[in-house]
Short mmCIF file of C-alpha atoms and ligand atoms in Angstrom, two decimals:
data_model
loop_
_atom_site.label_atom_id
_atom_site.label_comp_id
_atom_site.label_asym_id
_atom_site.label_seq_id
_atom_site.Cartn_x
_atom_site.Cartn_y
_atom_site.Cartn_z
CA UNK N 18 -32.52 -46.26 1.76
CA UNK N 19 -32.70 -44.45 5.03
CA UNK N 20 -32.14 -47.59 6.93
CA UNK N 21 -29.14 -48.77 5.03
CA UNK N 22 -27.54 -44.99 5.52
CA UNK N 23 -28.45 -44.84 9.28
CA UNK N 24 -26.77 -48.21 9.56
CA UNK N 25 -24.13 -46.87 7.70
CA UNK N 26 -23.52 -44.07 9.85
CA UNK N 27 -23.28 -46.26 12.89
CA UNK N 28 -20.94 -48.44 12.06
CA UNK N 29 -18.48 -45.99 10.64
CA UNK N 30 -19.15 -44.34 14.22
CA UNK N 31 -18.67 -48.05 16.13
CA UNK N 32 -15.44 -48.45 13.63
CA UNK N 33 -13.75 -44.99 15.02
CA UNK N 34 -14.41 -45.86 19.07
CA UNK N 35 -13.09 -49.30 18.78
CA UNK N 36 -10.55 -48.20 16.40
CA UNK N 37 -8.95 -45.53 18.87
CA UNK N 38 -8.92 -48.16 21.89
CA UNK N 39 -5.59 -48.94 23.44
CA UNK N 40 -6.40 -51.21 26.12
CA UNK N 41 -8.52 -54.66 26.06
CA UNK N 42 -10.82 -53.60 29.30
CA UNK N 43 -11.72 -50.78 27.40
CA UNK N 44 -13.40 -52.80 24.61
CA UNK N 45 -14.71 -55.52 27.13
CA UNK N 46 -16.83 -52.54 28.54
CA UNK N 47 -17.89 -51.80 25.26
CA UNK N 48 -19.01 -54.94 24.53
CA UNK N 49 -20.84 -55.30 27.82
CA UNK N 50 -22.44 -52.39 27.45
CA UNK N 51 -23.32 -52.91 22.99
CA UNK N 52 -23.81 -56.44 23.28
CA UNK N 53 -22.63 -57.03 19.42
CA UNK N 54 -24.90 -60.18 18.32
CA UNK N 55 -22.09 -61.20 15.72
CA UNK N 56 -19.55 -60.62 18.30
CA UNK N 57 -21.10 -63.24 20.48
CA UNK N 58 -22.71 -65.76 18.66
CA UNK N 59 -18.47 -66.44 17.80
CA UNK N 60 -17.14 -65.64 21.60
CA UNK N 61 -19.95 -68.71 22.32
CA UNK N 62 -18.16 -70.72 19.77
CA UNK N 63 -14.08 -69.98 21.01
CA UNK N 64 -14.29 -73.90 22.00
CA UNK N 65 -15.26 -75.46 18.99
CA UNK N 66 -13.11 -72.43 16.48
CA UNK N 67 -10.13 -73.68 18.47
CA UNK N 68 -10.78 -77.60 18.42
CA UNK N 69 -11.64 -77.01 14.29
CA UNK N 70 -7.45 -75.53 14.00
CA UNK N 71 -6.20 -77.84 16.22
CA UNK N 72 -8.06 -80.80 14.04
CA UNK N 73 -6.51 -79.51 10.80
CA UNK N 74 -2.85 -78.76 11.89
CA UNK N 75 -2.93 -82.68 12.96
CA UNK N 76 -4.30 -83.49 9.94
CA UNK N 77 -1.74 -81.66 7.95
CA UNK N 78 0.88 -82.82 10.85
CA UNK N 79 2.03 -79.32 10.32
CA UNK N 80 4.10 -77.54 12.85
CA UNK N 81 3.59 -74.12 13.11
CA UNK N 82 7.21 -73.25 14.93
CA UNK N 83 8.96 -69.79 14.19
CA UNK N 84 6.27 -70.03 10.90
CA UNK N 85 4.66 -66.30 9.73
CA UNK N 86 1.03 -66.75 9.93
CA UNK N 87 -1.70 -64.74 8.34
CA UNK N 88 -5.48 -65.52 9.53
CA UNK N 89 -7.58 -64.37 6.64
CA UNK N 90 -11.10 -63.57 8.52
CA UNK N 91 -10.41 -65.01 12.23
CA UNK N 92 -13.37 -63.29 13.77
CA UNK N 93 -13.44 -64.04 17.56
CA UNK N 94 -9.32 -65.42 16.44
CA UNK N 95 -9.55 -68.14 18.13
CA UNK N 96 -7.33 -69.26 15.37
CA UNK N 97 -4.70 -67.10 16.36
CA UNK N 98 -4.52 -67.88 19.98
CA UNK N 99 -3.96 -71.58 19.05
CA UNK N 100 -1.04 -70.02 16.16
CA UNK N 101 0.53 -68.00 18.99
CA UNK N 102 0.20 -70.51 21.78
CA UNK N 103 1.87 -73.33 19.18
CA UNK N 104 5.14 -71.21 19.17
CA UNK N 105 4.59 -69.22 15.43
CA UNK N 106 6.94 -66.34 14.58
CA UNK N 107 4.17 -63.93 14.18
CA UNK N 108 0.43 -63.67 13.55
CA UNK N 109 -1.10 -61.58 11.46
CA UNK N 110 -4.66 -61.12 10.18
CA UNK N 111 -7.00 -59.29 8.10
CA UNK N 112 -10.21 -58.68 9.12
CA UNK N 113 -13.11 -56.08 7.73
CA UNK N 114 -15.21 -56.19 11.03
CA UNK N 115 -14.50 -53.25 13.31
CA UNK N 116 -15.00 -55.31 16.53
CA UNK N 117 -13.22 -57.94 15.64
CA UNK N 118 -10.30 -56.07 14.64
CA UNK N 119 -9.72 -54.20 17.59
CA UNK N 120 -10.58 -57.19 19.51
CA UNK N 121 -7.66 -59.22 18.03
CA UNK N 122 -5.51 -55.81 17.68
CA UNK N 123 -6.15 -55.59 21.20
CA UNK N 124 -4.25 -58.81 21.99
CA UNK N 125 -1.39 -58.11 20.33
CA UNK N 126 -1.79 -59.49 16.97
CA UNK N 127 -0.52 -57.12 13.51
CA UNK N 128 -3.91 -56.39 11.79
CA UNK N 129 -5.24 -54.98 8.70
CA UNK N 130 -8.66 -53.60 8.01
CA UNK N 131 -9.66 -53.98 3.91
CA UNK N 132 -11.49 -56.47 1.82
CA UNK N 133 -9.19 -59.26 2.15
CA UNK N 134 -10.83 -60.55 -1.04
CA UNK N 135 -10.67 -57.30 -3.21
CA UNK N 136 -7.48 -55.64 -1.59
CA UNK N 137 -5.10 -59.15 -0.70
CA UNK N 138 -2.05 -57.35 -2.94
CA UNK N 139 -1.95 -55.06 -0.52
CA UNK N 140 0.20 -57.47 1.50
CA UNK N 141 2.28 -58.39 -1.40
CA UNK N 142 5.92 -59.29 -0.34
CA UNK N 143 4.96 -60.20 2.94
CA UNK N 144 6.11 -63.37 3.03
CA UNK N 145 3.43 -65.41 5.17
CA UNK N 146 4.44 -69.05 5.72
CA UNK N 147 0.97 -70.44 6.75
CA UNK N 148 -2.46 -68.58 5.66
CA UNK N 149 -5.42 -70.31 7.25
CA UNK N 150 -8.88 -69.43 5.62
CA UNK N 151 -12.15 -70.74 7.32
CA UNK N 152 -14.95 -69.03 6.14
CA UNK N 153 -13.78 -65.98 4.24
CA UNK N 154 -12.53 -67.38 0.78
CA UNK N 155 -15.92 -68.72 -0.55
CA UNK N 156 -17.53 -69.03 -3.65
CA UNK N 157 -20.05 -66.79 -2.57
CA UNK N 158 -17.10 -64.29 -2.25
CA UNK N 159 -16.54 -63.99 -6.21
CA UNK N 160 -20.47 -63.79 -7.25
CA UNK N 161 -19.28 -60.57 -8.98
CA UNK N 162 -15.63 -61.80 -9.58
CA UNK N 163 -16.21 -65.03 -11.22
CA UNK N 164 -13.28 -67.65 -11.96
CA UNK N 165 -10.81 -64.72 -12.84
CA UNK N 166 -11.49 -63.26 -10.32
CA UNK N 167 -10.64 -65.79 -7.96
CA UNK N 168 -7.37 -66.41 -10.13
CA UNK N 169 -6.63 -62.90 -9.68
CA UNK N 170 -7.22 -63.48 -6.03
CA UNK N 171 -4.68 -66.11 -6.10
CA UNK N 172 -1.90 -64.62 -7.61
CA UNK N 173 -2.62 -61.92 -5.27
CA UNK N 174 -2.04 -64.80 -2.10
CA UNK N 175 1.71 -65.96 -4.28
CA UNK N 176 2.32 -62.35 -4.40
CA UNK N 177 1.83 -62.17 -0.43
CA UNK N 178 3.34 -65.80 0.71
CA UNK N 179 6.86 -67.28 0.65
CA UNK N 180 7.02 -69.98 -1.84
CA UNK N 181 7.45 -72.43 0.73
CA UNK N 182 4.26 -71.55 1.96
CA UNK N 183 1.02 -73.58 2.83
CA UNK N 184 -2.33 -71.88 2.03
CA UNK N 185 -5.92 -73.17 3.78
CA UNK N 186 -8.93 -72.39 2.44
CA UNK N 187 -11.84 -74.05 4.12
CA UNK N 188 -14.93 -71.94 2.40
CA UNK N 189 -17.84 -71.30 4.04
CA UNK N 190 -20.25 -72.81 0.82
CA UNK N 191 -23.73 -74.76 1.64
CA UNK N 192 -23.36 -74.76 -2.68
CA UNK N 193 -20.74 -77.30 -1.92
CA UNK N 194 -22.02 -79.32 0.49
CA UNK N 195 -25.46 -79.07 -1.79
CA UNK N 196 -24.05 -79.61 -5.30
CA UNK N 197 -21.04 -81.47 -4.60
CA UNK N 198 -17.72 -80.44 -4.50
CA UNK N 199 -15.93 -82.36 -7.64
CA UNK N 200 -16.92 -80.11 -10.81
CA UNK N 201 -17.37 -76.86 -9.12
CA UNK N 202 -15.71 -74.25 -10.66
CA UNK N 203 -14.31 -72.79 -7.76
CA UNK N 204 -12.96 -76.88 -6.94
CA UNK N 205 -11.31 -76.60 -10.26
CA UNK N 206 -10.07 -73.32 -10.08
CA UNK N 207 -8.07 -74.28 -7.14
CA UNK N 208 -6.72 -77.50 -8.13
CA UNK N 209 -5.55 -76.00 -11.24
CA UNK N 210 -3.79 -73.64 -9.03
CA UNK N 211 -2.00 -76.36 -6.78
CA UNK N 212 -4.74 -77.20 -4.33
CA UNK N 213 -5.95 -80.59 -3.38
CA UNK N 214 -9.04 -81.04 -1.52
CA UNK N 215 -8.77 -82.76 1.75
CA UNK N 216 -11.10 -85.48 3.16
CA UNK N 217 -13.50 -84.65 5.62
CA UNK N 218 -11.38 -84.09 9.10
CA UNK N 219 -13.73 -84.50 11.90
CA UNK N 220 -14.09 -81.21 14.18
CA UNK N 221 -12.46 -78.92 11.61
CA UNK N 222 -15.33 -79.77 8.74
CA UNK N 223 -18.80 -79.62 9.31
CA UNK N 224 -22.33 -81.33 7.65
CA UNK N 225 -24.14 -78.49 5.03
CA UNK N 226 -21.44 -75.29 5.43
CA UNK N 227 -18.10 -76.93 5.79
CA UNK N 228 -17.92 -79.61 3.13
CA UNK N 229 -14.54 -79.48 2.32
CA UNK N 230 -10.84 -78.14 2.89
CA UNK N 231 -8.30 -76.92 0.03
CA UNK N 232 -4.66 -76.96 1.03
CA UNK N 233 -1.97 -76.14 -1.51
CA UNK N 234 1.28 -77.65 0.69
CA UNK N 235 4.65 -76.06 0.90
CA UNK N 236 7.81 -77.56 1.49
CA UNK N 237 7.39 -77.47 5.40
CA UNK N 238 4.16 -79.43 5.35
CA UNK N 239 3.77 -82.41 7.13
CA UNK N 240 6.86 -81.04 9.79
CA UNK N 241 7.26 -83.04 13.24
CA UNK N 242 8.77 -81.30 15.07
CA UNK N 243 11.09 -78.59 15.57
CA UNK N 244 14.11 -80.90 14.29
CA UNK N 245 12.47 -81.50 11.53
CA UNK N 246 11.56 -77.98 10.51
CA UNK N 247 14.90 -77.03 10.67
CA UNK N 248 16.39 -80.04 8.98
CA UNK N 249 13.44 -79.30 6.26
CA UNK N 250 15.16 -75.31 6.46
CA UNK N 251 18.67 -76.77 5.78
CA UNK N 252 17.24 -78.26 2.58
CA UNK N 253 15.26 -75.55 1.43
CA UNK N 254 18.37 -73.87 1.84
CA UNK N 255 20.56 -75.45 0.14
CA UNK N 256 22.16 -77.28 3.16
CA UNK N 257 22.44 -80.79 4.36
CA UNK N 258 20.22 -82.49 6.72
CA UNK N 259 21.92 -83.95 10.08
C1 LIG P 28 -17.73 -67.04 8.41
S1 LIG P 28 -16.69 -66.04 9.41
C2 LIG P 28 -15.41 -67.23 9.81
C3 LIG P 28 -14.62 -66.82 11.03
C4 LIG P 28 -13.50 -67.77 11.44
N1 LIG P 28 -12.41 -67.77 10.47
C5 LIG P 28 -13.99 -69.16 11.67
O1 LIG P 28 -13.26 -70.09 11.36
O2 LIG P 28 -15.10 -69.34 12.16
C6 LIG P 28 -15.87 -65.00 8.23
C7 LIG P 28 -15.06 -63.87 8.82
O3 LIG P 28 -14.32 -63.25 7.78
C8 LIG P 28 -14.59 -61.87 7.71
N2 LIG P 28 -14.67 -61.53 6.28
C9 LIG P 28 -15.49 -62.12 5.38
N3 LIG P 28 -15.30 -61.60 4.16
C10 LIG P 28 -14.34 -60.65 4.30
C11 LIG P 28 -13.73 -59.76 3.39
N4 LIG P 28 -14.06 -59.73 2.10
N5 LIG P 28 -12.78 -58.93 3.85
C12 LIG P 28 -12.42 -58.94 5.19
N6 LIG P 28 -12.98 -59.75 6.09
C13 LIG P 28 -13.93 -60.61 5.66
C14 LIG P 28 -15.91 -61.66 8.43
O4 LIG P 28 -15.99 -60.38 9.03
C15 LIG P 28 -15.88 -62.78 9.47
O5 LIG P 28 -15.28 -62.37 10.66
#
């Protein structure tokens, strides 16, 4: 009990120094002189986080142009970089880990710090465009919740999307890969909901904790190109195509 409190303690102090940084040298000191394990087992992995995003959006052919993005759990956000760098509108994210949410607050991304499992309604009426989910959306992540709770947690996603909106959720679940994915209540749950569940996409998925990715694909899914997207807008709209 005195070891979970006195780790308690220091986080909640780590949370308020990173928390009241304005400036990304101030954190890389930080980090030189903490040395976070978590922190850089995923800095060591920025190459392979950004080749598993890039995989997917070709997969998907998805376009991510002028889109509203939310990261749901980017860590390092190596995810975001490649959103940001691919020309989205905005990137947002929601992350409970104090370093990593300075770190990506820190490079000029809009970030929230809850339980982006308990707490998603928080962000209803947003109006996100593309949410990406690697790792954070699991079934491990409604032990407590159960299948209600994960439909709660869904309607909680509508509530915070445009409904033209594509949701990812690529769960972190070694059940999965060990059980199998067809007949898994959490597979259900989510095709119920709108979701199919992708084939395995080389770099993005990976053997015993990546099994499988669950998109549920809005109207601008599967965009070329900027042309496209905005021919795609025109219908959405209402308009005509050129
Ligand atoms: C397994 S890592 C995946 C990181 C990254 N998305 C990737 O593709 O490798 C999960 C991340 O989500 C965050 N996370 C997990 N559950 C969360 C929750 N309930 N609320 C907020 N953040 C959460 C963790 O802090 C961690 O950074």
């Amino acid at each position: 009990v005195i070891e979970v409190l006195r780790r308690r303690v220091e986080d909640a102090r780590r949370a308020r120094t990173v928390a009241a940084m304005t400036q990304p040298e101030e954190l890389e000191r930080y980090l030189e002189r903490t040395r976070p394990a978590e922190f850089l087992h995923y800095r060591g992995l920025a190459r392979e986080k950004r080749v598993e995003v890039e995989a997917l959006l070709a997969e998907l052919r998805l376009d991510v142009v002028g889109l509203r993005v939310l990261d749901l759990g980017p860590a390092h956000g190596d995810s975001l970089d490649v959103f940001r760098e691919r020309g989205a509108a905005s990137c947002s994210f929601v992350e409970r880990d104090a370093v990593f949410h300075a770190y990506n607050r820190l490079k000029g991304f809009e970030g929230h710090r809850f339980d982006l499992i308990g707490d998603l309604d928080r962000l209803a009426g947003s109006g996100f465009e593309l949410v990406y989910a690697k790792g954070s959306v699991n079934p491990t992540s409604f032990r407590m919740r159960g299948e209600r709770g994960l439909r709660r947690w869904l309607a909680a996603a509508r509530a915070a999307t445009a409904p033209h909106a594509t949701l990812v959720i690529a769960p972190w679940a070694p059940v999965l890969a060990r059980d199998g994915v067809d007949g898994h209540w959490f597979t259900r749950t989510l095709l119920e909901d709108g979701f199919e569940a992708l084939p395995w996409i080389d770099g993005h998925n990976a053997e015993g904790i990546y099994p499988v990715t669950f998109v549920r694909r809005g109207h601008l899914a599967g965009r070329l190109g900027a042309a496209a997207q905005l021919n795609e807008r025109a219908v959405v709209a209402g308009g005509t195509p050129s």
